[in-house]
CSV table of C-alpha atoms in Angstrom, one decimal:
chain,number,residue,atom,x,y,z
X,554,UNK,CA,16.5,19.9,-3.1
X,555,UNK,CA,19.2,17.9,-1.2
X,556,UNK,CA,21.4,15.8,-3.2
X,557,UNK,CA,21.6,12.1,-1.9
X,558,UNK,CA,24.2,10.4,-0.8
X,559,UNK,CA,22.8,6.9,-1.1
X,560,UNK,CA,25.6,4.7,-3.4
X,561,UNK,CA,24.1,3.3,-6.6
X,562,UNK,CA,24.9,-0.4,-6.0
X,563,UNK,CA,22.7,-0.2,-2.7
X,564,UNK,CA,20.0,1.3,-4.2
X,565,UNK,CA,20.3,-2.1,-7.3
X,566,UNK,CA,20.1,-4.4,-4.2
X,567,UNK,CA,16.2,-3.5,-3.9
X,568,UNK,CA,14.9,-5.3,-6.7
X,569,UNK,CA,14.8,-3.2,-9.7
X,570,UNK,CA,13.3,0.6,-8.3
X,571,UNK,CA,10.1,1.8,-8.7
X,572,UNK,CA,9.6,0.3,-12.1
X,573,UNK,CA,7.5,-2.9,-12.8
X,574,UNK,CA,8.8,-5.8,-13.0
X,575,UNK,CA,7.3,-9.6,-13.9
X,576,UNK,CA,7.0,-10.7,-10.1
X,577,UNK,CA,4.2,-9.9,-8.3
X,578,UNK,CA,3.2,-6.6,-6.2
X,579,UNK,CA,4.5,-5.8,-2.7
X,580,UNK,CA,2.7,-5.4,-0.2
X,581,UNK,CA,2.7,-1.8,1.8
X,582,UNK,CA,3.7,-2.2,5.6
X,583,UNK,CA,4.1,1.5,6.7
X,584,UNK,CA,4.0,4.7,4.7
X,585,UNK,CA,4.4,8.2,6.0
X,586,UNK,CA,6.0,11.7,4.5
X,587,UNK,CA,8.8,13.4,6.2
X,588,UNK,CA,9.2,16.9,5.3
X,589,UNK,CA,13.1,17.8,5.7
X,590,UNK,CA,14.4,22.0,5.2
X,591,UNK,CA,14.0,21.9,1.3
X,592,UNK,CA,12.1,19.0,-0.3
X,593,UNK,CA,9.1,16.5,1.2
X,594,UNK,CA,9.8,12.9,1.0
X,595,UNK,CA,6.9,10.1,1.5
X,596,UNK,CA,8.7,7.0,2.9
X,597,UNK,CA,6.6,3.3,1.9
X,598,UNK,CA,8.2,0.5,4.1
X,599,UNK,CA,7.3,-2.7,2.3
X,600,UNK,CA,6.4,-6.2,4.2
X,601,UNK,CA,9.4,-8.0,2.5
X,602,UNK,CA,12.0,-5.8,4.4
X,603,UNK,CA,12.5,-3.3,1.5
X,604,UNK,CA,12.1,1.0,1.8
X,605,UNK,CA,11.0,2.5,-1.1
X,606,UNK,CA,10.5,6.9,-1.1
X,607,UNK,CA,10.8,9.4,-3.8
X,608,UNK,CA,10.7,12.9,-3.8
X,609,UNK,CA,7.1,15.1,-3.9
X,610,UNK,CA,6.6,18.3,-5.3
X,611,UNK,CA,4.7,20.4,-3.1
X,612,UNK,CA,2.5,22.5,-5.8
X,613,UNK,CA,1.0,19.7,-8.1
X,614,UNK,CA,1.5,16.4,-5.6
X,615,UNK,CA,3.4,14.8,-8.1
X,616,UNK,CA,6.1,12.3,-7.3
X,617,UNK,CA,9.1,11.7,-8.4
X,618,UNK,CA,11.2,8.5,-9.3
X,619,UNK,CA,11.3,5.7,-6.9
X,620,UNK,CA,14.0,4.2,-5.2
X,621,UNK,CA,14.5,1.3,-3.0
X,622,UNK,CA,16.2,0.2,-0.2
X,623,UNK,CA,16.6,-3.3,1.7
X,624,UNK,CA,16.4,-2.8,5.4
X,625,UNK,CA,16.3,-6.3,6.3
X,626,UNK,CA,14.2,-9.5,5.8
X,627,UNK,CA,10.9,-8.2,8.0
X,628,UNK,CA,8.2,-6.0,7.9
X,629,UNK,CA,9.4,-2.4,7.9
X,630,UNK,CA,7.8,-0.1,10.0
X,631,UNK,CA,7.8,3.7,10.0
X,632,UNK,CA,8.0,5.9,13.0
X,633,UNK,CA,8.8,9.9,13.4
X,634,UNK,CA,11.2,11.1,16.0
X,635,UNK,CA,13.2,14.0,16.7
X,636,UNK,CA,16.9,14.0,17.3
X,637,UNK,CA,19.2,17.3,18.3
X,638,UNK,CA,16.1,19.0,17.2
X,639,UNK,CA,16.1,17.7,13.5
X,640,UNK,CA,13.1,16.1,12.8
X,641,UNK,CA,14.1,12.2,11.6
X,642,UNK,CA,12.1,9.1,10.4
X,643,UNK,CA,12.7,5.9,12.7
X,644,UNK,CA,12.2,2.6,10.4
X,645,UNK,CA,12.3,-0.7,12.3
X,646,UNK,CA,12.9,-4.1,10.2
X,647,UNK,CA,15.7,-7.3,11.4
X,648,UNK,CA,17.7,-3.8,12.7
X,649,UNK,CA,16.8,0.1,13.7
X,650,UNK,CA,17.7,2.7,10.8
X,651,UNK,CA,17.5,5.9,10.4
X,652,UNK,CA,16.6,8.5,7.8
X,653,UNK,CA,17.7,12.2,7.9
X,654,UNK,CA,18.9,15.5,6.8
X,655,UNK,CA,22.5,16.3,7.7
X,656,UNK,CA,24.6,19.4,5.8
X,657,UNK,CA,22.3,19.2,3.3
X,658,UNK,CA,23.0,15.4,2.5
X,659,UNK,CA,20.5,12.6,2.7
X,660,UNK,CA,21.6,10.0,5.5
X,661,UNK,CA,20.1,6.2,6.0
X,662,UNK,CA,22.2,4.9,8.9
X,663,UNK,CA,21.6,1.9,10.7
X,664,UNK,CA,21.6,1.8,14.4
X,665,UNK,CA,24.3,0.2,16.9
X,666,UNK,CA,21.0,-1.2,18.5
X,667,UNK,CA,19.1,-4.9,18.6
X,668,UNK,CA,16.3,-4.9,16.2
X,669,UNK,CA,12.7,-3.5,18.0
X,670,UNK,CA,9.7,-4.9,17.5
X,671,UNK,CA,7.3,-1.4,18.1
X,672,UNK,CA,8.7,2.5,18.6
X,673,UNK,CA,7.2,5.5,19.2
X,674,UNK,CA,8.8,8.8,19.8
X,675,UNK,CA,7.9,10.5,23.4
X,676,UNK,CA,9.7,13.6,25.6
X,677,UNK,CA,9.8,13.7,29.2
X,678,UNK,CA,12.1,16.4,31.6
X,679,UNK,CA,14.6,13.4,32.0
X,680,UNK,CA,14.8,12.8,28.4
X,681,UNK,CA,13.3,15.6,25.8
X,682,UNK,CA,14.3,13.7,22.6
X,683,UNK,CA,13.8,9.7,23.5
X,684,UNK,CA,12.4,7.1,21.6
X,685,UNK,CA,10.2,4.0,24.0
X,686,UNK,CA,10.2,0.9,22.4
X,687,UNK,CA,9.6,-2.6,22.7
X,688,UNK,CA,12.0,-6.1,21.7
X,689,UNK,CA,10.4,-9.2,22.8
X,690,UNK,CA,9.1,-9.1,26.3
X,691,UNK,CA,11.4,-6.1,27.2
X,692,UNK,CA,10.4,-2.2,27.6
X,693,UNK,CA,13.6,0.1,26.4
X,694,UNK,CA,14.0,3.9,26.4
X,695,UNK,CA,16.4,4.7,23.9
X,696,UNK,CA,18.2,8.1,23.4
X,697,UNK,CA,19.5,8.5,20.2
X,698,UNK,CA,23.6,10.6,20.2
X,699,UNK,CA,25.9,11.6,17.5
X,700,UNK,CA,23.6,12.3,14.8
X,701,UNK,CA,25.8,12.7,11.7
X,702,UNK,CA,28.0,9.7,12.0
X,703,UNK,CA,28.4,7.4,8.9
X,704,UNK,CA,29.5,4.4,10.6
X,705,UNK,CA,28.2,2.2,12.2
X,706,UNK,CA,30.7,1.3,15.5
X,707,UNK,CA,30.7,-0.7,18.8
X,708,UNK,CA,33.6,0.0,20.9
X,709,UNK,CA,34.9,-3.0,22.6
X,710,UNK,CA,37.6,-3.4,25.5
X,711,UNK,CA,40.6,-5.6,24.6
X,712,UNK,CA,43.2,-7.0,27.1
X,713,UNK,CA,46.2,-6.4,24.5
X,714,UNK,CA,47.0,-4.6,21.3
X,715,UNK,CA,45.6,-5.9,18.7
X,716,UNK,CA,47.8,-7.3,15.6
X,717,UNK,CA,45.4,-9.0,13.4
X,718,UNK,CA,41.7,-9.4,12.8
X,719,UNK,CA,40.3,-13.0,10.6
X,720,UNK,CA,36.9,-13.9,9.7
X,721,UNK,CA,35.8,-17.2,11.3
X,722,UNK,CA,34.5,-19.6,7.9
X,723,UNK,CA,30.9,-19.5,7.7
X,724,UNK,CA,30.7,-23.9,7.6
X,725,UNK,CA,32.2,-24.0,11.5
X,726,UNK,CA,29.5,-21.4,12.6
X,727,UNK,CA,26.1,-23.0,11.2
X,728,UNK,CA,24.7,-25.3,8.6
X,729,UNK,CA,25.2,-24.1,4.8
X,730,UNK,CA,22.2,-21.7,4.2
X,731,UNK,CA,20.6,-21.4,7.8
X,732,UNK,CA,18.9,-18.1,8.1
X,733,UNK,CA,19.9,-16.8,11.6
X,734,UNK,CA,23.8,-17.6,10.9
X,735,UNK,CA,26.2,-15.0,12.0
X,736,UNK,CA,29.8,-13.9,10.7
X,737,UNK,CA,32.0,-13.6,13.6
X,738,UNK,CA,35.8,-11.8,13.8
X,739,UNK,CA,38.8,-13.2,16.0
X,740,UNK,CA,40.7,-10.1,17.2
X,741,UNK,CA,44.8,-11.4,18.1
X,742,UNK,CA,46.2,-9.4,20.3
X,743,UNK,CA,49.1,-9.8,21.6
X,744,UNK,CA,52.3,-7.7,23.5
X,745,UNK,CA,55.9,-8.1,24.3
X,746,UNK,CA,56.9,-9.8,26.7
X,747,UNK,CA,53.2,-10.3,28.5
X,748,UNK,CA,51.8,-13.2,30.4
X,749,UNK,CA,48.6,-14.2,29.3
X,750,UNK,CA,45.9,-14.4,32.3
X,751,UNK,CA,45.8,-18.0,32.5
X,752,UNK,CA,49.8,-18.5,33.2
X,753,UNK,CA,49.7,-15.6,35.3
X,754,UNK,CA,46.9,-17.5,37.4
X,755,UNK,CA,48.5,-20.8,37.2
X,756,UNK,CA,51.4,-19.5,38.4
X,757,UNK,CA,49.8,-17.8,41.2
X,758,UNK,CA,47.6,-20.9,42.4
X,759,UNK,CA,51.2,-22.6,42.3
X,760,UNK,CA,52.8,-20.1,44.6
X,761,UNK,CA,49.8,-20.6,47.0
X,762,UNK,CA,49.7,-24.3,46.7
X,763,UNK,CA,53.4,-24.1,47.8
């Protein structure tokens, strides 16, 4: 079978694998199997945010050991798509991820998306490999590119270079321990010899005003 890629610390952050423990029994959300070139995999997204899947052996139905995942803090959801013709496993919780075979590695990749609240997989002559979902009171029709990557990026435009990024202190964005607080970067930027937008204007209304 594939060998998995996942690190070891993220696999500790689910709460202990698929061995008992002394708090009480999740409850299953969403559970389907994905089979990928060499080994079948059943996927059980949990109702506290967490993935749990092992591995299942095809002859006796036996499964394998257990190991967990935290997605996020709701209800994960399991959907089957297909991207660049691999078959993948959509799973929806606070964020999109997904679940795939690449070069013979296991991949759980979240996606530079905002977190859906239903998916489902469809193919139409405009779009042969999309995914139709919903997020609040909005319909979106999402095509999924660059399977493969590890990262997950946004690309965003910036006036100068930039010299420096610092995290803004979590107490000047929200109240100590309030759930839907964000962490937020200042990018500095800055060139030689450049006039920021606001002189430049101020001279400008100045040169008018004369």
């Amino acid at each position: 079978g594939f060998d998995d890629d996942d690190d070891d610390d993220e696999e500790g952050s689910g709460g202990g694998g698929g061995g008992g423990g002394g708090g009480a029994p999740q409850r299953k959300k969403s559970e389907t199997t994905v089979q990928t070139r060499m080994t079948l995999f059943l996927h059980i997204g949990m109702a506290n945010g967490e993935l749990e899947f092992c591995t299942v052996d095809e002859t006796d139905g036996s499964l394998g050991d257990a190991r967990r995942r935290i997605l996020g803090v709701k209800g994960v959801q399991l959907r089957r798509a297909v991207v660049e013709g691999e078959r993948v496993l959509l799973m929806l919780s606070t964020r999109p991820w997904l679940f795939y075979s690449w070069h013979g590695k296991l991949q759980l990749t979240p996606l530079s998306y905002d977190g859906l609240d239903a998916a489902a997989a469809f193919s139409s002559e405009q779009c042969e490999e999309g995914i139709v979902a919903t997020a609040g009171d909005t319909l979106r029709i999402i095509a999924v590119e660059k399977l493969g990557e590890l990262y997950n990026q946004t690309e965003l435009p910036l006036r100068y270079t930039p010299r420096k990024i610092v995290q803004i202190p979590q107490p000047q964005l929200a109240q100590p321990g309030a759930a839907d607080a964000k962490q937020l970067l200042c990018i500095i930027e800055a060139d030689h010899n450049a006039v920021s937008e606001l002189l430049r204007d101020a001279k400008t209304a100045e040169g008018d005003g004369s």
